[in-house]
Tab-separated table of C-alpha atoms in Angstrom:
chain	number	residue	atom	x	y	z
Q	10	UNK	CA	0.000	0.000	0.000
Q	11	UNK	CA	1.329	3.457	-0.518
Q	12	UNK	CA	1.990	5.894	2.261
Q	13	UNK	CA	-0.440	8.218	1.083
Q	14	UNK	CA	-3.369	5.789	0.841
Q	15	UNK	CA	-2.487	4.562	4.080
Q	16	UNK	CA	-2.204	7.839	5.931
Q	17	UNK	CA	-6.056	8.772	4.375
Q	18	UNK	CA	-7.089	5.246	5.864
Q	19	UNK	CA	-5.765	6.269	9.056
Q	20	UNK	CA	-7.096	9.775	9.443
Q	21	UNK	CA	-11.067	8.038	8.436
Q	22	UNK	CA	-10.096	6.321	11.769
Q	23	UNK	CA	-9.361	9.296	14.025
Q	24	UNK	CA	-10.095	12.660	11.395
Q	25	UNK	CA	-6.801	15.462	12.580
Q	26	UNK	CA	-9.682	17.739	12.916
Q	27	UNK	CA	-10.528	16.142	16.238
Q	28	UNK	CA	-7.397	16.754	17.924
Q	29	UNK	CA	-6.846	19.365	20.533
Q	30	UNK	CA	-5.236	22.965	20.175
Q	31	UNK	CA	-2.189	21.775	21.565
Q	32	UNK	CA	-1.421	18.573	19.365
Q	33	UNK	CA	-0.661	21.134	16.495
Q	34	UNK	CA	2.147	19.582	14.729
Q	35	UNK	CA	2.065	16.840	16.570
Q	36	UNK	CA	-0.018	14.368	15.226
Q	37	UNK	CA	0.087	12.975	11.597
Q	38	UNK	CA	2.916	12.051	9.650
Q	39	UNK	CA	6.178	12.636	12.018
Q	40	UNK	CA	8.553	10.730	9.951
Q	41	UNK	CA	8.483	9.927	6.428
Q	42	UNK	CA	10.381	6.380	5.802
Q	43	UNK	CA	9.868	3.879	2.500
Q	44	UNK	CA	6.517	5.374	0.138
Q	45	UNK	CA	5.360	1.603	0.171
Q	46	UNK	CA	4.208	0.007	3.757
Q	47	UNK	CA	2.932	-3.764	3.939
Q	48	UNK	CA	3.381	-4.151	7.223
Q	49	UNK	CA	2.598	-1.805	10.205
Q	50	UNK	CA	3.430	-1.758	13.838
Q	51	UNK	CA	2.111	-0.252	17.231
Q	52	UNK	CA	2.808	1.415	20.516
Q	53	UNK	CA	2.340	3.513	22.879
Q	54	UNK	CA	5.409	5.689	22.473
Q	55	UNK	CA	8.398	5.787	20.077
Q	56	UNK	CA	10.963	4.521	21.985
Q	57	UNK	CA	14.189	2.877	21.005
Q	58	UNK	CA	12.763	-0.693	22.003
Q	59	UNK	CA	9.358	-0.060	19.963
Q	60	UNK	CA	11.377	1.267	17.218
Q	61	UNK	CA	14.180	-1.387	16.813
Q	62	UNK	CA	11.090	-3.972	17.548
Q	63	UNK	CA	9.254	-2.572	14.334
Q	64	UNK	CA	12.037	-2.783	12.885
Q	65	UNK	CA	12.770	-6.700	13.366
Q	66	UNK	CA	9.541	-7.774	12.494
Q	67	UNK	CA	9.759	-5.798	9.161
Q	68	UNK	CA	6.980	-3.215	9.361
Q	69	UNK	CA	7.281	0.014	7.321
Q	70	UNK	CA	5.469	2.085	9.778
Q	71	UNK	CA	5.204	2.255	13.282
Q	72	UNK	CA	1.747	4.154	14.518
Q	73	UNK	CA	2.004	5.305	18.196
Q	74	UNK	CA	-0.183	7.734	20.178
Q	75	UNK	CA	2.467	9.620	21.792
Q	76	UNK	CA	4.816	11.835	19.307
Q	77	UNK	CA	8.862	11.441	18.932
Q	78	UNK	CA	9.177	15.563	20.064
Q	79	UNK	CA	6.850	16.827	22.419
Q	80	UNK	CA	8.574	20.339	23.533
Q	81	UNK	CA	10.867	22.334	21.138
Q	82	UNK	CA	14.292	20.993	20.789
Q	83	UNK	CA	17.681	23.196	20.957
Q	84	UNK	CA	19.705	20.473	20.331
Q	85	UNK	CA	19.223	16.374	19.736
Q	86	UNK	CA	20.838	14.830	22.813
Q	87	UNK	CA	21.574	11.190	22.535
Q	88	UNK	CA	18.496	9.460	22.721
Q	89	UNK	CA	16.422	11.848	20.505
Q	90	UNK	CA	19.559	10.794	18.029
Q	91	UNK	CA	19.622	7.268	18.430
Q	92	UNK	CA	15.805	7.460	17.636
Q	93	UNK	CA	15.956	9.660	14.624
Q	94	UNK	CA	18.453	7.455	13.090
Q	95	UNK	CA	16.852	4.245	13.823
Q	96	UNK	CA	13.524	5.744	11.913
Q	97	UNK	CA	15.754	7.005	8.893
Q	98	UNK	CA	18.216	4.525	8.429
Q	99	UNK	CA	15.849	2.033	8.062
Q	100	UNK	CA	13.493	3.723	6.261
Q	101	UNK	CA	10.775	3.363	9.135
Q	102	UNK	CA	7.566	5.840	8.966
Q	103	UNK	CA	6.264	7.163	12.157
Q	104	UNK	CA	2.643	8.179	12.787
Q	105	UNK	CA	1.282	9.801	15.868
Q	106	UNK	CA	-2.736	9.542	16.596
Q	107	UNK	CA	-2.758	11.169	19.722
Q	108	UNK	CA	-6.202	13.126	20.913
Q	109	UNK	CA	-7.526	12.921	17.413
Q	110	UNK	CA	-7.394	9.318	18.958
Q	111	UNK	CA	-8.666	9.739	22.078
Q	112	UNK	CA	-12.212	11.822	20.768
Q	113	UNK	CA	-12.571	9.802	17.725
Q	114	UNK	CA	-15.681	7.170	17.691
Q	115	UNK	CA	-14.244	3.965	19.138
Q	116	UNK	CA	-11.052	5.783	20.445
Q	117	UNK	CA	-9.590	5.825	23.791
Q	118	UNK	CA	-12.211	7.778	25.468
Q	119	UNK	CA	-14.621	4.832	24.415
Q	120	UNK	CA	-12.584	2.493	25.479
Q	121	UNK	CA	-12.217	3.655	28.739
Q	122	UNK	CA	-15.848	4.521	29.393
Q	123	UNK	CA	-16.810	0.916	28.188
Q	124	UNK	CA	-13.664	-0.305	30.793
Q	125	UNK	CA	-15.307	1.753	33.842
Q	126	UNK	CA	-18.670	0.247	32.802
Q	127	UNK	CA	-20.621	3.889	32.001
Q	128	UNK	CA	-24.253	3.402	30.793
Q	129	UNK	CA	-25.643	5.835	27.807
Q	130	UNK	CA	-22.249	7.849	27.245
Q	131	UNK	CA	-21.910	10.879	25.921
Q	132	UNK	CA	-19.372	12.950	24.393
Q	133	UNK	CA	-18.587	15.855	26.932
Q	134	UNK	CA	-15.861	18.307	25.889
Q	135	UNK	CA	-13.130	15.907	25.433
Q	136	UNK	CA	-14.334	13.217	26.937
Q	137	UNK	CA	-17.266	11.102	28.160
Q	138	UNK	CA	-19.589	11.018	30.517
Q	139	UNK	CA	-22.392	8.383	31.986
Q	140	UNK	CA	-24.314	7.038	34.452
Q	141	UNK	CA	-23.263	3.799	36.796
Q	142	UNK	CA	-25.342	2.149	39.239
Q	143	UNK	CA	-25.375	4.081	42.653
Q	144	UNK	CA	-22.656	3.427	44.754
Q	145	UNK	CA	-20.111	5.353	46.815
Q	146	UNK	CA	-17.050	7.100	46.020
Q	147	UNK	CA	-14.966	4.328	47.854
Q	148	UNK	CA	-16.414	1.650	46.168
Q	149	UNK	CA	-16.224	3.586	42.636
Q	150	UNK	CA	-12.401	4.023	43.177
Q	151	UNK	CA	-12.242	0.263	44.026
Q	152	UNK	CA	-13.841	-0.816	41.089
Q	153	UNK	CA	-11.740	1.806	39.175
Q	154	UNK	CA	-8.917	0.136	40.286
Q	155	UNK	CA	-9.892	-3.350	39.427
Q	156	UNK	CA	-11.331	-2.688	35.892
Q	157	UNK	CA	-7.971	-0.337	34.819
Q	158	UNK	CA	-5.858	-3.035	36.421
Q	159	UNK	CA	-3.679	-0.192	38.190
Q	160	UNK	CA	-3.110	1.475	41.296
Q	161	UNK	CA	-5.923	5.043	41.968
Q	162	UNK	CA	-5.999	7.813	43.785
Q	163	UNK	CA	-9.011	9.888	44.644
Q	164	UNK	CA	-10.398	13.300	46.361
Q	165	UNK	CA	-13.312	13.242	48.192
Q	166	UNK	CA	-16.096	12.112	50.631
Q	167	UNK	CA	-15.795	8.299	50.803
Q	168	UNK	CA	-19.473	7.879	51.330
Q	169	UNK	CA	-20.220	10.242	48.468
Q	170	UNK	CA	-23.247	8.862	46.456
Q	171	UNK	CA	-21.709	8.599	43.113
Q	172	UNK	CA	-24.595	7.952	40.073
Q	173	UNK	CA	-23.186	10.308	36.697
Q	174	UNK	CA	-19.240	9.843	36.207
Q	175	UNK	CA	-17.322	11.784	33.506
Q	176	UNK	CA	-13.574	10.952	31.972
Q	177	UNK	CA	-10.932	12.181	29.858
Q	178	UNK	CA	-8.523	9.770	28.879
Q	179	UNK	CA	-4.757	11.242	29.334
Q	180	UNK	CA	-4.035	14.056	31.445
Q	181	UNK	CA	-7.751	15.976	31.641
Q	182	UNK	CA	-7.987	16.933	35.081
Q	183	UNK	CA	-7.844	20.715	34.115
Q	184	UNK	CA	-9.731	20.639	30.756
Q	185	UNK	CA	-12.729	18.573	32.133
Q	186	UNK	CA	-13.247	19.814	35.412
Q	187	UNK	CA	-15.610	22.773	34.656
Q	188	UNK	CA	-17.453	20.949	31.553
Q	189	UNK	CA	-17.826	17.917	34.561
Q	190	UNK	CA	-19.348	20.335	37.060
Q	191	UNK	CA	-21.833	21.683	34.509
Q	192	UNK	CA	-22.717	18.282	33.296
Q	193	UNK	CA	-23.993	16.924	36.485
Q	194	UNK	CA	-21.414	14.547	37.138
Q	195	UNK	CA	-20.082	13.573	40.494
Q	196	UNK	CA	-16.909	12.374	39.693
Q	197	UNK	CA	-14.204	13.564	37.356
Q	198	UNK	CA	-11.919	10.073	36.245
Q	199	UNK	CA	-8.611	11.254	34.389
Q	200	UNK	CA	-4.709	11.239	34.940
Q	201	UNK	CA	-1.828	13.101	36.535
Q	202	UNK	CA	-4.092	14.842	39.213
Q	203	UNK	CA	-2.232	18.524	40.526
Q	204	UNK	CA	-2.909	20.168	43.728
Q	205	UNK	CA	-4.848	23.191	41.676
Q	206	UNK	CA	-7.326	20.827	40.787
Q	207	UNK	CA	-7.814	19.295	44.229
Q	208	UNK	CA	-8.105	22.957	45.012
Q	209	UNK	CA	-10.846	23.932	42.261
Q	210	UNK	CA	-12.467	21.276	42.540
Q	211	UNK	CA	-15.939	21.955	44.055
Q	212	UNK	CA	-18.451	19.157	44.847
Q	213	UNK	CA	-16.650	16.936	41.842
Q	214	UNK	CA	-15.030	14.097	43.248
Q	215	UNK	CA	-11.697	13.282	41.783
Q	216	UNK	CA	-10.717	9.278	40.587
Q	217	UNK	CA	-6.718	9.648	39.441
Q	218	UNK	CA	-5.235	6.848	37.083
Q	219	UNK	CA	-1.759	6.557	36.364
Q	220	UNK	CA	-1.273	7.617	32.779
Q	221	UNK	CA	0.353	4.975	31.405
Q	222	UNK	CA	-2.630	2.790	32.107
C-alpha cells in the first residue's frame, strides 16, 4: 500500500480535525520512511525498544499515540539521536494519533468509558460522561482500580453517592473539570491529578489513574 493511501485510511479512523489545540504539529505524519508500507506496527510511544522492535519484524510504519518531540528541541541529545536514526536509516515511517485518537468514535475515550462500565455515554468536551449504578465514592475508586488493572488515587467524601461519572482519557484533570461540574457529574476520572485541581475542585469528586494505564 502506498503511504499516502495509508495515511487517508488512518485519518477516516481518528479525522486530525478532532485533535486538541495543543497537538498542532504533533499528530500525523512525524517521519516519512519507504513510500510503500505492507506491514505496520504499534505502541504507545516511540521509543528505542518499539522502534528497533518494528524494525525486526519488518513493518514500514510504526503508529504510536504519543509523538517522537513533544517540547521544542535546541539540540538532539543522545536518545532523541539514536531514535531519529533508527527511523531514517531504516526507512521506518512514524505516525502519531494522539487526541484525534482519544475523541474519535471507538477511540480511547470509548474504550475507557466501556472499561469503567458507564451506561448511555456521551461525548462531553473531550471526553465522556455516563451514568453507573449508585454506589459510593470508595467503592467507585475500588472498582476503578480493578477494571484499569492499576493502582488510583481519589479526592473526596468516601461515602459520596456517586450515580453520573465523567472521563478524559490522558491528562484531563484541568480541561474537564468545569465541563464535569456543569454536566452533572459527580466524579471527574482522568490522569496526573495537581494540587490546583484538588483545590478547584468543588463538589466533583476526583478518581486519578496513572497515565500509562
Amino acid at each position: 500500500m502506498k503511504i499516502g493511501h495509508l495515511i487517508s485510511r488512518l485519518e477516516e479512523i481518528a479525522p486530525p480535525e478532532l485533535a486538541e489545540e495543543f497537538d498542532h504539529g504533533r499528530i500525523g505524519l512525524i517521519v516519512r520512511g519507504s513510500p510503500d508500507v505492507e506491514r505496520i506496527a504499534t505502541a504507545l510511544d516511540p521509543t528505542p525498544y518499539a522502534i528497533g522492535r518494528a524494525i525486526g519484524e519488518g513493518a514500514r510504519m510504526l503508529v504510536t499515540h504519543h509523538t517522537l518531540i513533544w517540547d521544542p528541541v535546541n539540540r538532539i541529545g543522545d536518545d532523541l539521536a539514536l531514535r531519529l536514526r533508527l527511523l531514517l536509516d531504516n526507512g521506518l515511517s512514524l505516525y502519531c494519533m494522539h487526541t484525534n485518537y482519544d475523541h474519535a468514535p471507538g477511540g480511547v475515550n470509548d474504550v475507557l468509558a466501556g472499561l469503567i462500565g458507564l451506561s448511555d455515554p456521551c461525548v462531553f468536551y473531550g471526553g465522556r460522561a455516563g451514568n453507573v449504578p449508585e454506589t459510593s465514592l470508595r467503592e467507585f475508586a475500588r472498582s476503578a482500580s480493578e477494571k484499569l488493572r492499576c493502582p488510583i488515587e481519589y479526592v473526596g467524601d468516601d461515602d459520596l453517592p456517586v450515580k453520573r461519572v465523567a472521563t478524559v482519557a490522558g491528562s484531563g484533570f484541568r480541561i474537564g473539570l468545569q465541563p464535569a461540574g456543569s454536566d452533572g457529574a459527580d466524579v471527574l476520572l482522568s490522569s496526573e491529578l495537581k494540587n490546583d485541581v484538588i483545590r478547584d475542585r468543588g463538589k466533583v469528586a476526583l478518581v486519578s489513574a496513572p497515565h500509562y494505564y
